[in-house]
Structure formats: C-alpha cells, structure tokens
C-alpha cells in the first residue's frame, strides 16, 4: 500500500510538470516514480504508467544506482542512466531517474534530486496549509450551525484542541465583512490569504481566525475582559483598512465559553453586523449589546413591525420631518429622558429639543413626558429602521 506521505506528495500532475520542466533544462529525459516504482512523470510521456524495476531496489536502500545499457536491458522498463531516491522526512516516497550514459548524467543527479525534493516539500507544505485552512473553516461553520441533537459539543472542543485552540475559555465572535473596492483594484477572494494574515497578526496565536463566505472572516478571540469587545471590532476594521486598504465592518457577539455559547455568540455577531449596517450609519463596528432591541424586533417579521409603526406612530411616520423626529425620540429615550443629555447627544439647543418633543406630542397625541407611551413609540421608531 502506498504511504500517506507519497500519496499526498507525489501527485501525477506535479510529478509530470517537474519531469517535463527538468528534462527541458538539462537536455536529458527525467522520470519520476511513486513508491511502487510506477512512472508518474516523464519528459517522455509514453513512459508514464510503466513499471521502472530499478526503482524498487533504490527505494529499499535509499541509495542511488547507475545502470549501463547492458544492465538496463535486464531490468523491466529501465534505460541506461541513474536512479536516485526522493527522500522526504527520512522516508523514500519515490525516485527520480535520468536517462543517458551514467558518466554523462552523473553530474546532474544530485542537483535534480534535490530540486525535486524541494519542489515536493513546498507542495506538501502548501497542501498542509490548505488542509489546515479548510479545517478551520469547517470548525467555524460547525460552531455557527451547532445542533446539540446532532453533534456532541465535546467533539468540536476536541477538534479545536487538535488545531491549537481552547474553546472552553471565555471568548467572543467577531464577524468581519470586507467590501469589494470600487473601482475594483483587487478581488477580495484573491487577497483572502493576505486578509487572513493581517487579522492573525492583529490578534494573537490563541485567537481562532478563519475565512467564511466570500468577503467575510470570523475571529473567535480569547477574552481577558468582557468590556473590551467593542475594541476588538474596531481593531479588526482598522487593521484591514490600514494594511490592505479595504473598507470593512465588524459585528461583535456576546461573551461565551463552550460550543453552545459560541454558537449563540456567532449568531449575535451576524445579527450585529446586519442590523448595525441598517441602524448605525457612520460607524463600522457594531456590538450586539446595543442592538438587542433591534434584534428582537427583527425576529417578529416585517408585517408585525409595520403594524406597530402604523398603530403607534400614526401621522408622525408620514410627516416630512419624520427622520429628524425619529432620531430625536430615540435619543430622548436612550438618554434616560434627560433634556441635557439628549441635547448633547443630538448637538442641538435645549429649546430646539423641547420644540421637537412638543411637535411629536401634537402628531401622536401622546405627552412626551409620558415615559411608558414614549417607550412604545421608541420601539416603533426602532422597527422603522429595519425596513
């Protein structure tokens, strides 16, 4: 049976490319076999698929062999020349042969062998990185879609540990969305490795970073303190802009430890990103904590939100000053019904604020100092931001 190393390193297309290119450079035919002595690459395509008997002994001894015309004639599929083992991490995974007089091709042998080993090692390292990236992507996807009736959470914790991440410590989830540049200078998918590198350097080795769908990345950082989650979103957005020149946004979920909590944090981060773009223009990092009301309203559906707005806001929602009045009412509620704090939040004079509140009272019939009625109107205002 072929070894794992040889099956992952010595792919036919790669071996054929190496053999063809090397043959053109040195002027002698080069062939490459797998660990069974089967030719999988050759400057002479007719030899691909044939058995190269000399390779069997070379694989066993890990020593080079030379064959004259007379010696080669006694071996199946062998021509005059030399055969050298391809050794990766101490294991012979195949051979490389050079056809020609042993005296003439000897000078190329070690160089060709070493170059072949280097190219194969690079291929293995690339494949290893790609496999790790795929494993990280699958882990993040499985966390986001976790179903306790289908998957044991301990299984995902163990998978994460194998990849070097402890999911039992407090973490959060940050989902970063990167815009395609306009005009397009580079494709986000094409620079995905660079974006991953930037995010990994920005965070740390204990923070899981993986690509999601096109233009999105997940960061699952370990938390030293829960109060710094907003900073994590800002950090990601600023790093992408500074290092790669892309416009980005980030949604940040709640604090979590364990798979169930991380699944909820992932959903919260996605909601924060979606709702933040609609409700918080002018900012680029959105913490779910400040969007919980929007999250609940979004869950009830468009028809229920539209009915709430019609019943509660009435003529206010159709007035020409509706956007301004809506912002005023939202600020009034979120500032604790305090005139000074609300004025400061809106950057307007106290008298201007009172004028707007009285206008809202005339249009709705609800006293602006009736906090209970105002809170209901506040929910209707939030609902209107989602449409």
Tab-separated table of C-alpha atoms in Angstrom, residues 4-380:
chain	number	residue	atom	x	y	z
A	4	UNK	CA	0.446	8.611	3.299
A	5	UNK	CA	3.474	10.767	2.516
A	6	UNK	CA	3.866	9.504	-1.030
A	7	UNK	CA	0.168	9.667	-1.791
A	8	UNK	CA	-0.044	13.273	-0.641
A	9	UNK	CA	3.258	14.472	-2.161
A	10	UNK	CA	3.669	12.650	-5.438
A	11	UNK	CA	0.616	13.600	-7.402
A	12	UNK	CA	0.728	12.774	-11.093
A	13	UNK	CA	0.287	16.333	-12.390
A	14	UNK	CA	3.030	17.704	-10.126
A	15	UNK	CA	5.443	14.867	-10.995
A	16	UNK	CA	4.773	15.328	-14.714
A	17	UNK	CA	5.380	19.060	-14.505
A	18	UNK	CA	8.679	18.586	-12.632
A	19	UNK	CA	9.869	15.874	-15.029
A	20	UNK	CA	8.960	17.835	-18.151
A	21	UNK	CA	10.476	21.112	-16.993
A	22	UNK	CA	13.677	19.484	-15.696
A	23	UNK	CA	14.121	17.469	-18.901
A	24	UNK	CA	13.959	20.646	-20.948
A	25	UNK	CA	16.560	22.346	-18.772
A	26	UNK	CA	19.236	19.593	-18.620
A	27	UNK	CA	18.666	18.076	-22.059
A	28	UNK	CA	18.211	14.517	-20.727
A	29	UNK	CA	14.961	12.714	-20.081
A	30	UNK	CA	13.900	12.795	-16.430
A	31	UNK	CA	11.316	10.456	-14.994
A	32	UNK	CA	9.716	10.263	-11.556
A	33	UNK	CA	8.188	7.193	-9.968
A	34	UNK	CA	5.986	6.695	-6.937
A	35	UNK	CA	6.907	4.441	-4.022
A	36	UNK	CA	5.881	1.348	-6.012
A	37	UNK	CA	8.155	2.068	-8.943
A	38	UNK	CA	5.364	3.235	-11.255
A	39	UNK	CA	6.339	6.122	-13.535
A	40	UNK	CA	4.057	9.089	-12.784
A	41	UNK	CA	6.048	11.792	-14.573
A	42	UNK	CA	8.418	11.789	-17.535
A	43	UNK	CA	9.859	14.056	-20.175
A	44	UNK	CA	8.847	11.189	-22.484
A	45	UNK	CA	5.071	10.954	-21.877
A	46	UNK	CA	4.990	7.440	-23.367
A	47	UNK	CA	6.732	6.119	-20.245
A	48	UNK	CA	4.087	7.383	-17.819
A	49	UNK	CA	2.255	4.476	-16.226
A	50	UNK	CA	5.006	1.940	-16.884
A	51	UNK	CA	6.913	-0.022	-14.233
A	52	UNK	CA	10.509	1.026	-13.536
A	53	UNK	CA	12.102	-2.024	-11.948
A	54	UNK	CA	15.327	-0.314	-10.887
A	55	UNK	CA	13.360	1.953	-8.579
A	56	UNK	CA	12.360	-0.924	-6.289
A	57	UNK	CA	15.935	-1.517	-5.054
A	58	UNK	CA	16.647	2.222	-4.861
A	59	UNK	CA	13.542	2.757	-2.717
A	60	UNK	CA	14.561	-0.061	-0.387
A	61	UNK	CA	18.177	1.059	0.036
A	62	UNK	CA	17.669	4.823	-0.323
A	63	UNK	CA	20.894	4.766	-2.333
A	64	UNK	CA	21.451	5.944	-5.904
A	65	UNK	CA	22.031	3.319	-8.629
A	66	UNK	CA	23.674	3.506	-12.092
A	67	UNK	CA	22.855	1.224	-14.989
A	68	UNK	CA	24.754	0.711	-18.205
A	69	UNK	CA	22.951	-0.291	-21.377
A	70	UNK	CA	23.651	-3.980	-20.663
A	71	UNK	CA	22.436	-3.750	-17.059
A	72	UNK	CA	19.346	-1.780	-18.025
A	73	UNK	CA	18.389	-4.382	-20.629
A	74	UNK	CA	17.972	-6.947	-17.865
A	75	UNK	CA	15.507	-4.777	-15.933
A	76	UNK	CA	11.892	-4.087	-16.880
A	77	UNK	CA	11.160	-0.522	-18.003
A	78	UNK	CA	14.721	0.685	-17.383
A	79	UNK	CA	17.041	2.569	-19.728
A	80	UNK	CA	20.723	3.446	-19.252
A	81	UNK	CA	21.255	6.185	-16.684
A	82	UNK	CA	20.923	6.733	-12.977
A	83	UNK	CA	18.116	6.423	-10.433
A	84	UNK	CA	18.063	8.325	-7.141
A	85	UNK	CA	15.670	8.094	-4.173
A	86	UNK	CA	13.379	11.002	-3.342
A	87	UNK	CA	13.532	11.256	0.443
A	88	UNK	CA	11.207	13.465	2.476
A	89	UNK	CA	11.479	13.453	6.287
A	90	UNK	CA	13.561	10.282	6.146
A	91	UNK	CA	11.069	8.368	4.008
A	92	UNK	CA	11.667	7.347	0.389
A	93	UNK	CA	8.492	8.477	-1.350
A	94	UNK	CA	9.612	7.804	-4.918
A	95	UNK	CA	12.560	8.013	-7.265
A	96	UNK	CA	13.892	10.323	-9.920
A	97	UNK	CA	15.709	8.848	-12.913
A	98	UNK	CA	17.842	10.467	-15.607
A	99	UNK	CA	18.244	8.674	-18.929
A	100	UNK	CA	21.671	8.710	-20.574
A	101	UNK	CA	25.205	7.478	-20.139
A	102	UNK	CA	25.845	7.159	-16.381
A	103	UNK	CA	29.093	9.081	-16.828
A	104	UNK	CA	27.273	11.964	-18.566
A	105	UNK	CA	24.199	12.247	-16.339
A	106	UNK	CA	26.011	11.699	-13.032
A	107	UNK	CA	26.786	15.427	-12.753
A	108	UNK	CA	23.058	16.254	-12.868
A	109	UNK	CA	21.900	13.577	-10.458
A	110	UNK	CA	22.185	15.215	-7.049
A	111	UNK	CA	21.001	18.597	-8.333
A	112	UNK	CA	17.907	17.115	-9.995
A	113	UNK	CA	17.125	15.007	-6.954
A	114	UNK	CA	17.484	17.935	-4.555
A	115	UNK	CA	15.397	20.223	-6.729
A	116	UNK	CA	12.692	17.585	-6.958
A	117	UNK	CA	12.670	17.130	-3.176
A	118	UNK	CA	12.442	20.891	-2.643
A	119	UNK	CA	9.507	21.234	-5.032
A	120	UNK	CA	7.730	18.295	-3.442
A	121	UNK	CA	8.319	19.636	0.066
A	122	UNK	CA	6.921	23.004	-0.942
A	123	UNK	CA	3.910	21.229	-2.411
A	124	UNK	CA	3.388	19.322	0.835
A	125	UNK	CA	3.673	22.463	2.939
A	126	UNK	CA	1.193	24.258	0.695
A	127	UNK	CA	-1.202	21.328	0.879
A	128	UNK	CA	-0.782	21.196	4.638
A	129	UNK	CA	-1.625	24.889	4.943
A	130	UNK	CA	-4.645	24.474	2.689
A	131	UNK	CA	-5.844	21.485	4.710
A	132	UNK	CA	-5.463	23.461	7.936
A	133	UNK	CA	-7.368	26.420	6.484
A	134	UNK	CA	-10.140	24.078	5.391
A	135	UNK	CA	-10.235	22.500	8.856
A	136	UNK	CA	-10.519	25.945	10.476
A	137	UNK	CA	-13.288	26.973	8.084
A	138	UNK	CA	-15.205	23.774	8.810
A	139	UNK	CA	-14.765	24.254	12.563
A	140	UNK	CA	-16.123	27.812	12.428
A	141	UNK	CA	-19.017	26.691	10.229
A	142	UNK	CA	-19.844	23.804	12.598
A	143	UNK	CA	-19.760	26.152	15.597
A	144	UNK	CA	-22.154	28.554	13.878
A	145	UNK	CA	-24.591	25.780	12.912
A	146	UNK	CA	-24.189	23.715	16.095
A	147	UNK	CA	-27.102	21.431	16.964
A	148	UNK	CA	-26.784	19.517	20.234
A	149	UNK	CA	-29.123	16.814	18.889
A	150	UNK	CA	-26.731	16.106	16.038
A	151	UNK	CA	-23.209	16.805	17.340
A	152	UNK	CA	-21.626	16.259	20.741
A	153	UNK	CA	-20.065	19.599	21.800
A	154	UNK	CA	-17.080	17.697	23.207
A	155	UNK	CA	-16.304	16.571	19.667
A	156	UNK	CA	-15.931	20.169	18.452
A	157	UNK	CA	-13.906	21.099	21.525
A	158	UNK	CA	-11.534	18.203	20.772
A	159	UNK	CA	-11.250	19.211	17.095
A	160	UNK	CA	-10.401	22.752	18.106
A	161	UNK	CA	-7.787	21.500	20.570
A	162	UNK	CA	-6.099	19.477	17.811
A	163	UNK	CA	-5.862	22.709	15.830
A	164	UNK	CA	-4.376	24.541	18.818
A	165	UNK	CA	-7.402	26.372	20.254
A	166	UNK	CA	-9.078	26.044	23.657
A	167	UNK	CA	-12.785	26.747	23.258
A	168	UNK	CA	-13.540	26.307	26.953
A	169	UNK	CA	-12.080	29.699	27.924
A	170	UNK	CA	-14.183	32.899	27.639
A	171	UNK	CA	-14.318	34.099	24.046
A	172	UNK	CA	-16.496	36.113	21.723
A	173	UNK	CA	-17.148	36.013	17.989
A	174	UNK	CA	-16.293	38.856	15.618
A	175	UNK	CA	-17.536	38.626	12.039
A	176	UNK	CA	-15.638	40.904	9.676
A	177	UNK	CA	-17.140	41.848	6.322
A	178	UNK	CA	-14.830	43.310	3.682
A	179	UNK	CA	-16.138	45.348	0.745
A	180	UNK	CA	-15.019	44.900	-2.820
A	181	UNK	CA	-13.138	48.094	-3.769
A	182	UNK	CA	-14.807	50.485	-6.212
A	183	UNK	CA	-13.403	50.737	-8.788
A	184	UNK	CA	-12.180	47.178	-8.394
A	185	UNK	CA	-8.422	47.141	-7.907
A	186	UNK	CA	-8.262	43.625	-6.498
A	187	UNK	CA	-10.730	40.883	-5.713
A	188	UNK	CA	-11.410	40.123	-2.030
A	189	UNK	CA	-11.291	36.390	-2.730
A	190	UNK	CA	-7.929	36.757	-4.466
A	191	UNK	CA	-6.388	38.514	-1.460
A	192	UNK	CA	-8.044	36.268	1.129
A	193	UNK	CA	-4.691	34.859	2.322
A	194	UNK	CA	-3.393	38.383	2.903
A	195	UNK	CA	-6.529	39.371	4.797
A	196	UNK	CA	-6.228	36.249	6.964
A	197	UNK	CA	-2.573	37.078	7.636
A	198	UNK	CA	-3.483	40.640	8.621
A	199	UNK	CA	-6.204	39.527	11.032
A	200	UNK	CA	-3.987	36.839	12.587
A	201	UNK	CA	-1.161	39.283	13.127
A	202	UNK	CA	-3.601	41.813	14.589
A	203	UNK	CA	-4.992	39.365	17.108
A	204	UNK	CA	-2.883	36.529	18.504
A	205	UNK	CA	-1.986	32.842	18.262
A	206	UNK	CA	-4.711	31.883	20.755
A	207	UNK	CA	-7.387	33.640	18.662
A	208	UNK	CA	-9.064	31.497	16.012
A	209	UNK	CA	-9.300	33.270	12.641
A	210	UNK	CA	-10.872	31.683	9.564
A	211	UNK	CA	-12.436	32.646	6.263
A	212	UNK	CA	-16.188	32.352	5.847
A	213	UNK	CA	-18.209	33.108	2.741
A	214	UNK	CA	-16.803	35.463	0.121
A	215	UNK	CA	-15.710	38.687	1.780
A	216	UNK	CA	-16.357	37.531	5.356
A	217	UNK	CA	-13.995	36.356	8.077
A	218	UNK	CA	-14.592	35.031	11.582
A	219	UNK	CA	-12.422	35.866	14.560
A	220	UNK	CA	-13.011	33.972	17.816
A	221	UNK	CA	-10.654	35.705	20.259
A	222	UNK	CA	-9.957	34.672	23.819
A	223	UNK	CA	-11.145	37.363	26.234
A	224	UNK	CA	-9.157	38.768	29.097
A	225	UNK	CA	-12.029	41.069	29.990
A	226	UNK	CA	-15.562	41.286	28.642
A	227	UNK	CA	-15.595	45.091	28.496
A	228	UNK	CA	-13.157	45.231	25.581
A	229	UNK	CA	-15.337	43.593	22.922
A	230	UNK	CA	-16.098	46.853	21.121
A	231	UNK	CA	-12.362	47.421	20.835
A	232	UNK	CA	-11.970	44.032	19.119
A	233	UNK	CA	-14.371	45.046	16.367
A	234	UNK	CA	-12.648	48.393	15.921
A	235	UNK	CA	-9.264	46.673	15.865
A	236	UNK	CA	-10.255	44.302	13.061
A	237	UNK	CA	-11.766	47.016	10.881
A	238	UNK	CA	-8.814	49.370	11.339
A	239	UNK	CA	-6.263	46.640	10.599
A	240	UNK	CA	-7.949	45.661	7.319
A	241	UNK	CA	-8.142	49.301	6.261
A	242	UNK	CA	-4.572	50.106	7.297
A	243	UNK	CA	-2.808	47.007	5.969
A	244	UNK	CA	-4.929	46.105	2.932
A	245	UNK	CA	-6.785	49.310	2.046
A	246	UNK	CA	-10.232	47.704	2.149
A	247	UNK	CA	-13.366	49.118	3.721
A	248	UNK	CA	-14.644	46.707	6.361
A	249	UNK	CA	-17.286	46.365	9.049
A	250	UNK	CA	-17.476	44.075	12.069
A	251	UNK	CA	-20.242	42.616	14.173
A	252	UNK	CA	-19.342	41.527	17.705
A	253	UNK	CA	-21.289	38.933	19.696
A	254	UNK	CA	-21.589	38.353	23.413
A	255	UNK	CA	-19.245	36.658	25.865
A	256	UNK	CA	-19.252	32.871	25.611
A	257	UNK	CA	-17.419	29.793	26.814
A	258	UNK	CA	-18.065	26.423	25.247
A	259	UNK	CA	-19.704	25.415	21.990
A	260	UNK	CA	-23.308	26.318	22.867
A	261	UNK	CA	-22.314	29.810	23.940
A	262	UNK	CA	-20.086	30.306	20.903
A	263	UNK	CA	-22.917	29.251	18.603
A	264	UNK	CA	-25.113	31.935	20.162
A	265	UNK	CA	-22.282	34.483	20.002
A	266	UNK	CA	-21.798	33.682	16.317
A	267	UNK	CA	-25.485	34.285	15.612
A	268	UNK	CA	-25.322	37.511	17.626
A	269	UNK	CA	-22.269	38.708	15.697
A	270	UNK	CA	-24.066	38.080	12.408
A	271	UNK	CA	-27.135	39.960	13.652
A	272	UNK	CA	-24.988	42.821	14.927
A	273	UNK	CA	-23.331	43.152	11.524
A	274	UNK	CA	-26.635	43.074	9.637
A	275	UNK	CA	-28.541	45.357	11.980
A	276	UNK	CA	-25.645	47.721	12.583
A	277	UNK	CA	-25.341	48.478	8.881
A	278	UNK	CA	-29.022	49.485	8.822
A	279	UNK	CA	-29.334	51.267	12.139
A	280	UNK	CA	-25.902	52.759	12.857
A	281	UNK	CA	-24.726	54.552	9.704
A	282	UNK	CA	-21.389	56.254	10.034
A	283	UNK	CA	-19.895	53.544	12.244
A	284	UNK	CA	-18.133	50.348	11.234
A	285	UNK	CA	-18.030	48.117	14.322
A	286	UNK	CA	-21.266	47.048	15.967
A	287	UNK	CA	-21.611	45.456	19.399
A	288	UNK	CA	-24.697	43.275	19.824
A	289	UNK	CA	-25.260	44.721	23.317
A	290	UNK	CA	-26.526	47.969	21.834
A	291	UNK	CA	-28.710	46.231	19.249
A	292	UNK	CA	-30.686	43.773	21.377
A	293	UNK	CA	-33.952	45.660	20.895
A	294	UNK	CA	-33.426	45.727	17.144
A	295	UNK	CA	-32.612	42.016	17.245
A	296	UNK	CA	-35.918	41.192	18.928
A	297	UNK	CA	-37.899	43.442	16.594
A	298	UNK	CA	-36.217	41.896	13.554
A	299	UNK	CA	-37.280	38.461	14.773
A	300	UNK	CA	-41.013	39.286	14.713
A	301	UNK	CA	-41.113	39.929	10.969
A	302	UNK	CA	-41.922	42.830	8.670
A	303	UNK	CA	-45.724	42.741	8.957
A	304	UNK	CA	-45.699	42.932	12.757
A	305	UNK	CA	-43.209	45.790	12.703
A	306	UNK	CA	-45.219	47.705	10.086
A	307	UNK	CA	-48.409	47.276	12.133
A	308	UNK	CA	-46.661	48.529	15.278
A	309	UNK	CA	-45.412	51.606	13.439
A	310	UNK	CA	-48.858	52.397	11.976
A	311	UNK	CA	-50.727	51.930	15.246
A	312	UNK	CA	-48.283	53.780	17.472
A	313	UNK	CA	-46.666	56.455	15.306
A	314	UNK	CA	-49.658	57.279	13.097
A	315	UNK	CA	-49.181	60.571	11.237
A	316	UNK	CA	-45.727	61.017	12.719
A	317	UNK	CA	-44.305	58.360	10.392
A	318	UNK	CA	-45.603	60.156	7.294
A	319	UNK	CA	-44.538	63.645	8.310
A	320	UNK	CA	-41.841	65.386	6.270
A	321	UNK	CA	-39.667	65.710	9.391
A	322	UNK	CA	-40.031	62.014	10.280
A	323	UNK	CA	-36.295	61.083	10.107
A	324	UNK	CA	-35.339	64.027	12.311
A	325	UNK	CA	-38.192	63.465	14.748
A	326	UNK	CA	-37.459	59.741	14.917
A	327	UNK	CA	-33.808	60.406	15.772
A	328	UNK	CA	-34.932	62.885	18.408
A	329	UNK	CA	-37.281	60.432	20.059
A	330	UNK	CA	-34.685	57.628	20.013
A	331	UNK	CA	-32.100	59.923	21.605
A	332	UNK	CA	-34.652	61.096	24.198
A	333	UNK	CA	-35.306	57.522	25.338
A	334	UNK	CA	-31.704	56.363	25.165
A	335	UNK	CA	-30.566	59.400	27.165
A	336	UNK	CA	-32.826	58.456	30.061
A	337	UNK	CA	-35.457	61.154	29.327
A	338	UNK	CA	-32.938	63.811	30.319
A	339	UNK	CA	-33.068	67.067	28.394
A	340	UNK	CA	-29.409	67.985	28.863
A	341	UNK	CA	-28.044	64.581	27.850
A	342	UNK	CA	-30.408	64.384	24.892
A	343	UNK	CA	-29.417	67.853	23.664
A	344	UNK	CA	-25.772	66.912	23.909
A	345	UNK	CA	-26.356	63.642	22.054
A	346	UNK	CA	-28.133	65.429	19.192
A	347	UNK	CA	-25.854	68.510	19.278
A	348	UNK	CA	-28.835	70.862	19.454
A	349	UNK	CA	-30.037	73.565	21.860
A	350	UNK	CA	-32.328	72.572	24.711
A	351	UNK	CA	-35.125	74.785	23.339
A	352	UNK	CA	-34.845	73.104	19.941
A	353	UNK	CA	-35.196	69.745	21.620
A	354	UNK	CA	-38.316	70.821	23.515
A	355	UNK	CA	-39.821	72.197	20.284
A	356	UNK	CA	-39.298	68.823	18.586
A	357	UNK	CA	-40.722	66.865	21.512
A	358	UNK	CA	-43.825	69.070	21.578
A	359	UNK	CA	-44.216	68.538	17.844
A	360	UNK	CA	-44.064	64.766	18.397
A	361	UNK	CA	-46.758	65.169	21.086
A	362	UNK	CA	-49.056	67.080	18.709
A	363	UNK	CA	-48.660	64.495	15.927
A	364	UNK	CA	-49.125	61.425	18.134
A	365	UNK	CA	-51.409	62.690	20.866
A	366	UNK	CA	-49.028	61.206	23.467
A	367	UNK	CA	-47.434	63.525	26.083
A	368	UNK	CA	-43.679	63.491	25.676
A	369	UNK	CA	-43.262	63.198	29.431
A	370	UNK	CA	-45.369	60.009	29.478
A	371	UNK	CA	-42.402	57.656	29.535
A	372	UNK	CA	-44.385	54.452	29.119
A	373	UNK	CA	-46.108	55.696	25.951
A	374	UNK	CA	-42.833	57.139	24.719
A	375	UNK	CA	-41.079	53.788	25.138
A	376	UNK	CA	-43.711	52.130	22.960
A	377	UNK	CA	-43.152	54.814	20.348
A	378	UNK	CA	-39.410	54.249	20.743
A	379	UNK	CA	-39.868	50.579	19.758
A	380	UNK	CA	-41.869	51.662	16.718
